[in-house]
Short mmCIF file of C-alpha atoms in Angstrom, two decimals:
data_model
loop_
_atom_site.label_atom_id
_atom_site.label_comp_id
_atom_site.label_asym_id
_atom_site.label_seq_id
_atom_site.Cartn_x
_atom_site.Cartn_y
_atom_site.Cartn_z
CA MET A 1 94.64 104.66 114.05
CA LEU A 2 93.06 102.59 111.34
CA HIS A 3 90.20 104.48 109.70
CA SER A 4 87.50 103.11 107.43
CA VAL A 5 84.85 105.27 105.83
CA PRO A 6 82.13 103.64 103.69
CA THR A 7 81.38 104.88 100.19
CA GLU A 8 78.09 106.47 99.14
CA ASP A 9 76.92 103.11 97.79
CA ASP A 10 77.08 101.47 101.22
CA ALA A 11 73.78 100.73 102.89
CA THR A 12 74.98 102.05 106.23
CA ASP A 13 76.55 105.33 107.18
CA ALA A 14 79.32 104.58 109.65
CA THR A 15 82.93 105.37 110.34
CA LEU A 16 85.09 102.78 112.03
CA ILE A 17 88.14 103.94 113.97
CA VAL A 18 90.37 101.24 115.44
CA PRO A 19 93.46 102.07 117.50
CA VAL A 20 96.61 100.20 116.52
CA SER A 21 100.02 99.99 118.14
CA VAL A 22 103.51 99.07 117.00
CA ARG A 23 105.65 96.60 118.93
CA ASP A 24 108.27 93.94 118.32
CA LEU A 25 107.04 90.88 116.45
CA LEU A 26 107.30 87.83 118.69
CA PRO A 27 107.53 84.11 117.89
CA ARG A 28 104.06 83.63 119.41
CA ASP A 29 102.69 85.97 116.70
CA LEU A 30 103.70 83.77 113.77
CA PRO A 31 100.51 81.62 113.68
CA ALA A 32 98.51 84.86 113.26
CA CYS A 33 100.72 86.00 110.35
CA THR A 34 99.86 83.35 107.76
CA TRP A 35 98.38 86.15 105.63
CA SER A 36 101.93 87.48 105.08
CA GLY A 37 103.22 84.46 103.19
CA SER A 38 103.67 80.73 102.97
CA ALA A 39 105.02 78.35 105.59
CA VAL A 40 108.45 78.78 103.99
CA HIS A 41 108.18 82.54 104.45
CA LEU A 42 107.11 82.17 108.09
CA ARG A 43 110.04 79.85 108.81
CA HIS A 44 112.32 82.55 107.41
CA VAL A 45 110.64 85.16 109.64
CA GLU A 46 111.14 82.84 112.61
CA ARG A 47 114.89 82.69 111.85
CA GLU A 48 114.96 86.49 111.64
CA LEU A 49 113.37 86.71 115.09
CA ALA A 50 116.41 84.83 116.43
CA ARG A 51 118.58 87.53 114.83
CA ALA A 52 116.37 90.15 116.51
CA ALA A 53 117.14 88.58 119.88
CA ALA A 54 120.83 89.04 119.03
CA GLY A 55 120.29 92.72 118.14
CA GLU A 56 121.15 92.32 114.46
CA VAL A 57 117.65 93.21 113.25
CA ASP A 58 114.38 94.63 114.51
CA TYR A 59 111.15 92.98 113.39
CA LEU A 60 108.02 95.05 113.99
CA ALA A 61 104.31 94.33 114.14
CA VAL A 62 101.42 96.78 113.83
CA CYS A 63 98.72 95.28 116.04
CA THR A 64 94.99 95.67 116.64
CA PRO A 65 93.52 96.20 120.12
CA VAL A 66 93.31 92.41 120.56
CA ASP A 67 97.05 92.25 119.77
CA LEU A 68 96.78 90.64 116.31
CA PRO A 69 99.46 91.68 113.82
CA VAL A 70 98.01 93.35 110.71
CA ALA A 71 101.31 94.65 109.31
CA ILE A 72 104.84 93.36 109.80
CA GLY A 73 108.31 94.18 108.62
CA GLY A 74 111.97 94.06 109.46
CA ILE A 75 114.97 96.33 109.68
CA ASP A 76 118.37 94.75 109.08
CA TYR A 77 121.37 96.57 110.55
CA GLN A 78 123.96 94.19 109.07
CA VAL A 79 123.46 95.01 105.35
CA SER A 80 124.97 98.51 105.57
CA ALA A 81 127.08 100.04 108.33
CA GLU A 82 125.49 103.43 107.62
CA ALA A 83 121.80 102.56 107.21
CA GLY A 84 118.99 100.38 108.39
CA THR A 85 117.61 98.23 105.58
CA LEU A 86 113.85 97.70 105.59
CA TRP A 87 112.66 94.36 104.26
CA GLN A 88 109.77 91.90 104.27
CA LEU A 89 107.20 94.68 104.73
CA ALA A 90 103.66 93.34 104.48
CA VAL A 91 100.14 94.56 105.32
CA PHE A 92 97.10 92.34 105.77
CA PRO A 93 95.55 92.47 102.26
CA ALA A 94 92.05 93.62 103.29
CA LEU A 95 93.55 96.51 105.29
CA ARG A 96 95.83 97.99 102.63
CA SER A 97 95.45 101.70 101.82
CA HIS A 98 94.45 102.58 105.38
CA GLY A 99 97.80 103.95 106.57
CA LEU A 100 99.23 100.80 108.15
CA GLY A 101 102.17 100.62 105.74
CA THR A 102 102.98 104.26 106.43
CA LEU A 103 102.80 103.65 110.18
CA LEU A 104 105.06 100.61 109.87
CA VAL A 105 107.67 102.43 107.78
CA ARG A 106 107.68 105.46 110.11
CA ALA A 107 108.09 103.20 113.15
CA ALA A 108 110.97 101.41 111.40
CA GLU A 109 112.60 104.74 110.60
CA GLN A 110 112.38 105.71 114.27
CA ARG A 111 114.08 102.46 115.26
CA ILE A 112 116.86 103.27 112.77
CA ARG A 113 117.29 106.76 114.26
CA ASP A 114 117.31 105.23 117.75
CA ARG A 115 120.37 103.23 116.65
CA GLY A 116 122.15 106.45 115.68
CA LEU A 117 121.80 105.87 111.94
CA ARG A 118 120.55 108.59 109.59
CA ARG A 119 119.49 106.67 106.50
CA ALA A 120 116.91 104.03 105.64
CA GLU A 121 117.21 101.82 102.57
CA LEU A 122 114.99 99.24 100.92
CA ALA A 123 114.50 97.30 97.72
CA VAL A 124 111.12 97.05 96.01
CA GLU A 125 110.26 94.75 93.14
CA GLU A 126 109.92 96.59 89.83
CA ASN A 127 106.56 94.89 89.28
CA ASN A 128 105.16 96.31 92.56
CA PRO A 129 104.24 99.91 91.65
CA ARG A 130 101.82 100.23 94.56
CA ALA A 131 104.59 99.71 97.12
CA ARG A 132 107.00 101.91 95.19
CA ASP A 133 104.40 104.70 95.12
CA LEU A 134 104.09 104.45 98.92
CA TYR A 135 107.84 104.66 99.43
CA GLU A 136 108.10 107.64 97.08
CA ARG A 137 105.28 109.41 98.97
CA LEU A 138 107.28 108.81 102.15
CA GLY A 139 110.37 110.46 100.65
CA TYR A 140 112.34 107.48 99.34
CA VAL A 141 114.36 108.04 96.19
CA ALA A 142 115.52 105.39 93.72
CA TYR A 143 119.29 105.10 93.35
CA GLY A 144 119.81 101.83 91.50
CA ARG A 145 118.57 98.39 90.51
CA GLU A 146 119.68 94.89 91.37
CA PRO A 147 118.41 91.36 90.93
CA ASP A 148 117.11 89.46 93.94
CA ALA A 149 115.83 85.93 94.53
CA TRP A 150 114.25 83.86 97.27
CA ASP A 151 112.45 80.58 97.75
CA GLU A 152 108.65 80.58 97.52
CA GLU A 153 106.17 77.86 98.28
CA GLY A 154 103.59 77.31 95.56
CA PRO A 155 99.94 76.32 96.10
CA ASP A 156 100.98 72.72 95.48
CA GLY A 157 103.58 72.90 98.27
CA ALA A 158 106.51 72.81 95.85
CA ILE A 159 109.40 75.15 96.57
CA ARG A 160 110.41 77.34 93.64
CA ARG A 161 113.04 80.04 93.28
CA HIS A 162 111.47 83.46 92.70
CA GLU A 163 113.79 85.71 90.71
CA THR A 164 113.06 89.40 90.27
CA MET A 165 114.56 92.81 89.61
CA CYS A 166 114.37 95.35 92.43
CA VAL A 167 114.61 99.11 92.56
CA LEU A 168 116.92 100.24 95.37
CA MET A 169 115.57 103.20 97.32
CA ARG A 170 116.81 105.28 100.23
CA ARG A 171 115.79 108.16 102.44
CA ASP A 172 117.88 110.35 104.69
CA LEU A 173 116.37 110.52 108.16
#
């Protein structure tokens, strides 16, 4: 459930409760996921959906009652033989801090357990303390650091290489 409670400064006194569900992300969902990244990013997600069809990854979507994805993320089973690796986790910006990220991670962990694996791993950029705080609240523990890089599309449409340092985290399930 997605909950929203207005602050005292709001002119109305209302609580909004919206049911959400978790399902596999589908190619038909991609046009509704432009909030998660650029066209380059969405092409990458599309390639990952082909891997999902082959059973190499799971790609999940947290959806509203009208079936619009508001959080997405993948689990790669090819990175480690002993763990599912969470990656590309994203929540619709206006809906952050409402439990959708937690729901997505917990659903991903269940998929990992369903595969007979007992550990989840992920990498989070060092300059993303908000995400790291979430993962720590969910029981993930840092165990190392490593550089990472990927292509990003800038506002001008130019493709640039984004290089970053990530904290490696894991959680026994």
